[in-house]
């Protein structure tokens, strides 16, 4: 299993290095995605034949198979996504795959505490502990989902604020160009030309206000 994930990492590294060089890539464009999907599929097969022992062990590893199966399926869907991962649907599939990998890692840590922590609440002879395992898995999925949504909201707020700041100079430049009228008229050739410019006469010494004048261009 570990060698399969190492092979997936080597394929990704080889694809990246070959695409950055001057020579065309010898690997298929979606080879890293297929290699990762194959690694998850091999992990799924190994744990599927590991369903033995007490009822607590079988139920815990069965829930682990759910997370691993989601990782394998979403990796294959990412490999088969249209436009090489540039479409919005492909971005959503990649985000779902990352969440499935996150959930699998959280469940691995939970299993280490449940099966080898030595707590009385997780006694294999107690039927209630076996029945409570799906609830723990669901709580982890909900907590991970809340963290995932929060990360997307924070990222969107940060990127949206940066876009607003980047757009503010152009807005100020538009405010500074108040001297031109927005109304336009078409000449005989069909080209649009501005009607005129607005000129403000300086304030007189007698205290009168400025005079607004229109000058043709």
PDB file of C-alpha atoms in Angstrom:
ATOM      1  CA  UNK A   1       0.000   0.000   0.000  1.00  0.00           C
ATOM      2  CA  UNK A   2       2.737   2.453   0.903  1.00  0.00           C
ATOM      3  CA  UNK A   3       4.677   1.547  -2.242  1.00  0.00           C
ATOM      4  CA  UNK A   4       1.558   2.306  -4.311  1.00  0.00           C
ATOM      5  CA  UNK A   5       1.325   5.825  -2.879  1.00  0.00           C
ATOM      6  CA  UNK A   6       5.078   6.300  -3.364  1.00  0.00           C
ATOM      7  CA  UNK A   7       4.642   5.277  -6.994  1.00  0.00           C
ATOM      8  CA  UNK A   8       1.790   7.800  -7.332  1.00  0.00           C
ATOM      9  CA  UNK A   9       4.033  10.538  -5.956  1.00  0.00           C
ATOM     10  CA  UNK A  10       6.823   9.600  -8.374  1.00  0.00           C
ATOM     11  CA  UNK A  11       4.410   9.721 -11.311  1.00  0.00           C
ATOM     12  CA  UNK A  12       3.214  13.184 -10.252  1.00  0.00           C
ATOM     13  CA  UNK A  13       6.794  14.397  -9.861  1.00  0.00           C
ATOM     14  CA  UNK A  14       7.817  12.976 -13.242  1.00  0.00           C
ATOM     15  CA  UNK A  15       4.800  14.572 -14.932  1.00  0.00           C
ATOM     16  CA  UNK A  16       5.596  17.945 -13.357  1.00  0.00           C
ATOM     17  CA  UNK A  17       9.269  17.877 -14.290  1.00  0.00           C
ATOM     18  CA  UNK A  18       8.603  16.735 -17.847  1.00  0.00           C
ATOM     19  CA  UNK A  19       5.968  19.401 -18.427  1.00  0.00           C
ATOM     20  CA  UNK A  20       8.245  22.177 -17.182  1.00  0.00           C
ATOM     21  CA  UNK A  21      11.115  21.224 -19.470  1.00  0.00           C
ATOM     22  CA  UNK A  22      11.503  22.224 -23.106  1.00  0.00           C
ATOM     23  CA  UNK A  23      10.704  18.724 -24.355  1.00  0.00           C
ATOM     24  CA  UNK A  24       7.078  17.555 -24.581  1.00  0.00           C
ATOM     25  CA  UNK A  25       5.826  15.367 -21.764  1.00  0.00           C
ATOM     26  CA  UNK A  26       6.160  11.634 -22.381  1.00  0.00           C
ATOM     27  CA  UNK A  27       3.491  10.825 -19.773  1.00  0.00           C
ATOM     28  CA  UNK A  28      -0.242  11.209 -20.361  1.00  0.00           C
ATOM     29  CA  UNK A  29      -1.674  14.406 -19.005  1.00  0.00           C
ATOM     30  CA  UNK A  30      -3.888  12.654 -16.445  1.00  0.00           C
ATOM     31  CA  UNK A  31      -1.439   9.941 -15.443  1.00  0.00           C
ATOM     32  CA  UNK A  32      -0.957  11.336 -11.878  1.00  0.00           C
ATOM     33  CA  UNK A  33      -4.714  11.196 -11.249  1.00  0.00           C
ATOM     34  CA  UNK A  34      -4.966   7.597 -12.465  1.00  0.00           C
ATOM     35  CA  UNK A  35      -1.924   6.617 -10.382  1.00  0.00           C
ATOM     36  CA  UNK A  36      -3.506   8.110  -7.256  1.00  0.00           C
ATOM     37  CA  UNK A  37      -6.825   6.398  -8.019  1.00  0.00           C
ATOM     38  CA  UNK A  38      -4.987   3.086  -8.386  1.00  0.00           C
ATOM     39  CA  UNK A  39      -3.227   3.594  -5.049  1.00  0.00           C
ATOM     40  CA  UNK A  40      -6.556   4.195  -3.285  1.00  0.00           C
ATOM     41  CA  UNK A  41      -8.066   1.181  -5.052  1.00  0.00           C
ATOM     42  CA  UNK A  42      -5.207  -1.019  -3.828  1.00  0.00           C
ATOM     43  CA  UNK A  43      -5.653   0.335  -0.297  1.00  0.00           C
ATOM     44  CA  UNK A  44      -9.375  -0.457  -0.520  1.00  0.00           C
ATOM     45  CA  UNK A  45      -8.638  -4.041  -1.585  1.00  0.00           C
ATOM     46  CA  UNK A  46      -6.135  -4.597   1.218  1.00  0.00           C
ATOM     47  CA  UNK A  47      -8.481  -3.351   3.933  1.00  0.00           C
ATOM     48  CA  UNK A  48     -11.422  -5.231   2.407  1.00  0.00           C
ATOM     49  CA  UNK A  49      -9.588  -8.511   3.055  1.00  0.00           C
ATOM     50  CA  UNK A  50      -8.696  -7.271   6.540  1.00  0.00           C
ATOM     51  CA  UNK A  51     -12.276  -7.495   7.854  1.00  0.00           C
ATOM     52  CA  UNK A  52     -11.721 -10.004  10.650  1.00  0.00           C
ATOM     53  CA  UNK A  53     -11.481 -10.112  14.414  1.00  0.00           C
ATOM     54  CA  UNK A  54     -14.047  -8.808  16.862  1.00  0.00           C
ATOM     55  CA  UNK A  55     -17.257  -7.078  15.874  1.00  0.00           C
ATOM     56  CA  UNK A  56     -15.668  -3.765  16.851  1.00  0.00           C
ATOM     57  CA  UNK A  57     -12.719  -4.362  14.499  1.00  0.00           C
ATOM     58  CA  UNK A  58     -14.973  -5.334  11.597  1.00  0.00           C
ATOM     59  CA  UNK A  59     -17.273  -2.340  12.045  1.00  0.00           C
ATOM     60  CA  UNK A  60     -14.361   0.096  12.404  1.00  0.00           C
ATOM     61  CA  UNK A  61     -12.606  -1.166   9.281  1.00  0.00           C
ATOM     62  CA  UNK A  62     -15.894  -1.241   7.354  1.00  0.00           C
ATOM     63  CA  UNK A  63     -16.320   2.487   8.006  1.00  0.00           C
ATOM     64  CA  UNK A  64     -12.717   2.988   6.948  1.00  0.00           C
ATOM     65  CA  UNK A  65     -13.569   1.291   3.658  1.00  0.00           C
ATOM     66  CA  UNK A  66     -16.291   3.889   3.113  1.00  0.00           C
ATOM     67  CA  UNK A  67     -13.749   6.726   3.331  1.00  0.00           C
ATOM     68  CA  UNK A  68     -11.196   4.899   1.176  1.00  0.00           C
ATOM     69  CA  UNK A  69     -13.829   4.054  -1.440  1.00  0.00           C
ATOM     70  CA  UNK A  70     -14.833   7.727  -1.661  1.00  0.00           C
ATOM     71  CA  UNK A  71     -11.177   8.675  -2.178  1.00  0.00           C
ATOM     72  CA  UNK A  72     -10.748   6.095  -4.956  1.00  0.00           C
ATOM     73  CA  UNK A  73     -14.001   7.040  -6.707  1.00  0.00           C
ATOM     74  CA  UNK A  74     -13.346  10.785  -6.551  1.00  0.00           C
ATOM     75  CA  UNK A  75      -9.759  10.321  -7.768  1.00  0.00           C
ATOM     76  CA  UNK A  76     -11.049   8.381 -10.766  1.00  0.00           C
ATOM     77  CA  UNK A  77     -13.706  11.049 -11.380  1.00  0.00           C
ATOM     78  CA  UNK A  78     -11.021  13.734 -11.235  1.00  0.00           C
ATOM     79  CA  UNK A  79      -8.959  11.812 -13.782  1.00  0.00           C
ATOM     80  CA  UNK A  80     -11.962  11.555 -16.105  1.00  0.00           C
ATOM     81  CA  UNK A  81     -13.083  15.171 -15.619  1.00  0.00           C
ATOM     82  CA  UNK A  82     -13.443  17.281 -18.798  1.00  0.00           C
ATOM     83  CA  UNK A  83     -10.954  19.927 -19.930  1.00  0.00           C
ATOM     84  CA  UNK A  84      -8.131  18.529 -17.831  1.00  0.00           C
ATOM     85  CA  UNK A  85      -9.375  19.919 -14.527  1.00  0.00           C
ATOM     86  CA  UNK A  86     -10.121  23.444 -15.737  1.00  0.00           C
ATOM     87  CA  UNK A  87     -13.928  23.248 -15.554  1.00  0.00           C
ATOM     88  CA  UNK A  88     -15.866  24.271 -12.423  1.00  0.00           C
ATOM     89  CA  UNK A  89     -17.138  20.706 -12.009  1.00  0.00           C
ATOM     90  CA  UNK A  90     -13.560  19.403 -11.956  1.00  0.00           C
ATOM     91  CA  UNK A  91     -12.653  21.917  -9.241  1.00  0.00           C
ATOM     92  CA  UNK A  92     -15.587  20.710  -7.137  1.00  0.00           C
ATOM     93  CA  UNK A  93     -14.554  17.072  -7.626  1.00  0.00           C
ATOM     94  CA  UNK A  94     -10.993  17.907  -6.552  1.00  0.00           C
ATOM     95  CA  UNK A  95     -12.308  19.666  -3.430  1.00  0.00           C
ATOM     96  CA  UNK A  96     -14.524  16.666  -2.607  1.00  0.00           C
ATOM     97  CA  UNK A  97     -11.541  14.322  -3.028  1.00  0.00           C
ATOM     98  CA  UNK A  98      -9.468  16.433  -0.664  1.00  0.00           C
ATOM     99  CA  UNK A  99     -12.279  16.294   1.907  1.00  0.00           C
ATOM    100  CA  UNK A 100     -12.481  12.492   1.555  1.00  0.00           C
ATOM    101  CA  UNK A 101      -8.722  12.193   2.141  1.00  0.00           C
ATOM    102  CA  UNK A 102      -9.056  14.464   5.192  1.00  0.00           C
ATOM    103  CA  UNK A 103     -11.875  12.305   6.556  1.00  0.00           C
ATOM    104  CA  UNK A 104      -9.856   9.137   5.993  1.00  0.00           C
ATOM    105  CA  UNK A 105      -6.926  10.565   7.949  1.00  0.00           C
ATOM    106  CA  UNK A 106      -9.190  11.645  10.816  1.00  0.00           C
ATOM    107  CA  UNK A 107     -10.749   8.180  10.966  1.00  0.00           C
ATOM    108  CA  UNK A 108      -7.305   6.532  11.034  1.00  0.00           C
ATOM    109  CA  UNK A 109      -6.428   8.623  14.099  1.00  0.00           C
ATOM    110  CA  UNK A 110      -9.777   7.800  15.701  1.00  0.00           C
ATOM    111  CA  UNK A 111      -9.252   4.069  15.089  1.00  0.00           C
ATOM    112  CA  UNK A 112      -5.870   4.186  16.779  1.00  0.00           C
ATOM    113  CA  UNK A 113      -7.531   5.615  19.878  1.00  0.00           C
ATOM    114  CA  UNK A 114     -10.566   3.328  19.739  1.00  0.00           C
ATOM    115  CA  UNK A 115      -8.858   0.003  19.063  1.00  0.00           C
ATOM    116  CA  UNK A 116      -5.575   0.484  20.908  1.00  0.00           C
ATOM    117  CA  UNK A 117      -6.342   3.165  23.492  1.00  0.00           C
ATOM    118  CA  UNK A 118      -7.482   0.683  26.138  1.00  0.00           C
ATOM    119  CA  UNK A 119     -10.641   2.628  27.097  1.00  0.00           C
ATOM    120  CA  UNK A 120     -13.448   0.726  28.788  1.00  0.00           C
ATOM    121  CA  UNK A 121     -16.052   2.479  26.647  1.00  0.00           C
ATOM    122  CA  UNK A 122     -14.645   0.689  23.606  1.00  0.00           C
ATOM    123  CA  UNK A 123     -14.704  -2.811  25.027  1.00  0.00           C
ATOM    124  CA  UNK A 124     -15.212  -5.244  22.088  1.00  0.00           C
ATOM    125  CA  UNK A 125     -17.530  -7.342  24.267  1.00  0.00           C
ATOM    126  CA  UNK A 126     -19.910  -4.407  24.715  1.00  0.00           C
ATOM    127  CA  UNK A 127     -22.482  -4.203  21.919  1.00  0.00           C
ATOM    128  CA  UNK A 128     -23.120  -0.516  22.516  1.00  0.00           C
ATOM    129  CA  UNK A 129     -19.589   0.433  21.495  1.00  0.00           C
ATOM    130  CA  UNK A 130     -20.049  -1.330  18.154  1.00  0.00           C
ATOM    131  CA  UNK A 131     -23.326   0.477  17.532  1.00  0.00           C
ATOM    132  CA  UNK A 132     -21.828   3.856  18.483  1.00  0.00           C
ATOM    133  CA  UNK A 133     -19.017   3.680  15.890  1.00  0.00           C
ATOM    134  CA  UNK A 134     -21.133   4.958  12.952  1.00  0.00           C
ATOM    135  CA  UNK A 135     -22.184   7.931  15.086  1.00  0.00           C
ATOM    136  CA  UNK A 136     -18.540   8.802  15.739  1.00  0.00           C
ATOM    137  CA  UNK A 137     -17.812   8.525  12.025  1.00  0.00           C
ATOM    138  CA  UNK A 138     -20.744  10.813  11.265  1.00  0.00           C
ATOM    139  CA  UNK A 139     -19.602  13.355  13.855  1.00  0.00           C
ATOM    140  CA  UNK A 140     -16.139  13.420  12.281  1.00  0.00           C
ATOM    141  CA  UNK A 141     -17.647  13.898   8.825  1.00  0.00           C
ATOM    142  CA  UNK A 142     -19.829  16.785  10.034  1.00  0.00           C
ATOM    143  CA  UNK A 143     -16.949  18.434  11.894  1.00  0.00           C
ATOM    144  CA  UNK A 144     -14.694  18.080   8.873  1.00  0.00           C
ATOM    145  CA  UNK A 145     -17.441  19.503   6.657  1.00  0.00           C
ATOM    146  CA  UNK A 146     -17.804  22.554   8.917  1.00  0.00           C
ATOM    147  CA  UNK A 147     -14.058  23.120   8.819  1.00  0.00           C
ATOM    148  CA  UNK A 148     -14.074  22.716   5.029  1.00  0.00           C
ATOM    149  CA  UNK A 149     -16.907  25.213   4.535  1.00  0.00           C
ATOM    150  CA  UNK A 150     -15.211  27.643   6.925  1.00  0.00           C
ATOM    151  CA  UNK A 151     -11.954  27.373   4.993  1.00  0.00           C
ATOM    152  CA  UNK A 152     -13.767  28.126   1.731  1.00  0.00           C
ATOM    153  CA  UNK A 153     -15.583  31.103   3.274  1.00  0.00           C
ATOM    154  CA  UNK A 154     -12.391  32.555   4.733  1.00  0.00           C
ATOM    155  CA  UNK A 155     -10.539  32.013   1.468  1.00  0.00           C
ATOM    156  CA  UNK A 156     -13.347  33.633  -0.492  1.00  0.00           C
ATOM    157  CA  UNK A 157     -13.428  36.604   1.867  1.00  0.00           C
ATOM    158  CA  UNK A 158      -9.664  37.085   1.625  1.00  0.00           C
ATOM    159  CA  UNK A 159      -9.600  36.777  -2.153  1.00  0.00           C
ATOM    160  CA  UNK A 160     -12.691  38.949  -2.505  1.00  0.00           C
ATOM    161  CA  UNK A 161     -11.151  41.657  -0.319  1.00  0.00           C
ATOM    162  CA  UNK A 162      -7.985  41.569  -2.397  1.00  0.00           C
ATOM    163  CA  UNK A 163     -10.013  41.959  -5.568  1.00  0.00           C
ATOM    164  CA  UNK A 164     -11.859  44.943  -4.088  1.00  0.00           C
ATOM    165  CA  UNK A 165      -8.602  46.565  -3.064  1.00  0.00           C
ATOM    166  CA  UNK A 166      -7.145  45.917  -6.507  1.00  0.00           C
ATOM    167  CA  UNK A 167     -10.209  47.461  -8.137  1.00  0.00           C
ATOM    168  CA  UNK A 168     -10.223  50.574  -5.939  1.00  0.00           C
ATOM    169  CA  UNK A 169      -7.432  52.464  -7.842  1.00  0.00           C
ATOM    170  CA  UNK A 170      -9.314  52.079 -11.107  1.00  0.00           C
ATOM    171  CA  UNK A 171     -12.440  53.374  -9.398  1.00  0.00           C
ATOM    172  CA  UNK A 172     -10.545  56.374  -8.091  1.00  0.00           C
ATOM    173  CA  UNK A 173      -9.210  57.029 -11.569  1.00  0.00           C
ATOM    174  CA  UNK A 174     -12.786  56.972 -12.858  1.00  0.00           C
ATOM    175  CA  UNK A 175     -13.766  59.491 -10.209  1.00  0.00           C
ATOM    176  CA  UNK A 176     -10.849  61.708 -11.187  1.00  0.00           C
ATOM    177  CA  UNK A 177     -11.980  61.758 -14.812  1.00  0.00           C
ATOM    178  CA  UNK A 178     -15.107  63.759 -13.989  1.00  0.00           C
ATOM    179  CA  UNK A 179     -14.130  66.436 -16.514  1.00  0.00           C
ATOM    180  CA  UNK A 180     -15.457  64.347 -19.433  1.00  0.00           C
ATOM    181  CA  UNK A 181     -19.124  63.927 -20.149  1.00  0.00           C
ATOM    182  CA  UNK A 182     -20.430  60.378 -20.383  1.00  0.00           C
ATOM    183  CA  UNK A 183     -22.889  61.264 -23.120  1.00  0.00           C
ATOM    184  CA  UNK A 184     -21.637  60.511 -26.596  1.00  0.00           C
ATOM    185  CA  UNK A 185     -22.910  61.178 -30.068  1.00  0.00           C
ATOM    186  CA  UNK A 186     -22.184  59.492 -33.344  1.00  0.00           C
ATOM    187  CA  UNK A 187     -20.662  61.327 -36.244  1.00  0.00           C
ATOM    188  CA  UNK A 188     -21.337  60.669 -39.896  1.00  0.00           C
ATOM    189  CA  UNK A 189     -18.917  57.705 -39.988  1.00  0.00           C
ATOM    190  CA  UNK A 190     -20.719  55.943 -37.156  1.00  0.00           C
ATOM    191  CA  UNK A 191     -17.871  56.518 -34.661  1.00  0.00           C
ATOM    192  CA  UNK A 192     -18.742  57.698 -31.193  1.00  0.00           C
ATOM    193  CA  UNK A 193     -17.179  60.921 -30.004  1.00  0.00           C
ATOM    194  CA  UNK A 194     -17.642  62.747 -26.708  1.00  0.00           C
ATOM    195  CA  UNK A 195     -19.858  65.833 -26.848  1.00  0.00           C
ATOM    196  CA  UNK A 196     -17.604  68.031 -24.832  1.00  0.00           C
ATOM    197  CA  UNK A 197     -15.666  68.646 -21.689  1.00  0.00           C
ATOM    198  CA  UNK A 198     -16.678  70.351 -18.481  1.00  0.00           C
ATOM    199  CA  UNK A 199     -14.557  73.295 -17.400  1.00  0.00           C
ATOM    200  CA  UNK A 200     -15.010  75.045 -14.061  1.00  0.00           C
ATOM    201  CA  UNK A 201     -14.030  78.695 -13.995  1.00  0.00           C
ATOM    202  CA  UNK A 202     -11.981  79.781 -10.976  1.00  0.00           C
ATOM    203  CA  UNK A 203     -13.756  81.378  -8.081  1.00  0.00           C
ATOM    204  CA  UNK A 204     -13.893  85.139  -8.345  1.00  0.00           C
ATOM    205  CA  UNK A 205     -12.278  87.433  -5.824  1.00  0.00           C
ATOM    206  CA  UNK A 206     -15.682  88.906  -4.878  1.00  0.00           C
ATOM    207  CA  UNK A 207     -16.745  85.667  -3.294  1.00  0.00           C
ATOM    208  CA  UNK A 208     -18.936  84.361  -6.105  1.00  0.00           C
ATOM    209  CA  UNK A 209     -19.118  80.696  -6.911  1.00  0.00           C
ATOM    210  CA  UNK A 210     -17.377  79.109  -9.840  1.00  0.00           C
ATOM    211  CA  UNK A 211     -18.996  79.102 -13.259  1.00  0.00           C
ATOM    212  CA  UNK A 212     -19.660  75.828 -15.033  1.00  0.00           C
ATOM    213  CA  UNK A 213     -18.829  76.060 -18.719  1.00  0.00           C
ATOM    214  CA  UNK A 214     -19.181  73.603 -21.589  1.00  0.00           C
ATOM    215  CA  UNK A 215     -16.545  73.668 -24.241  1.00  0.00           C
ATOM    216  CA  UNK A 216     -16.820  71.686 -27.448  1.00  0.00           C
ATOM    217  CA  UNK A 217     -14.051  69.275 -28.314  1.00  0.00           C
TER     218      UNK A 217
END
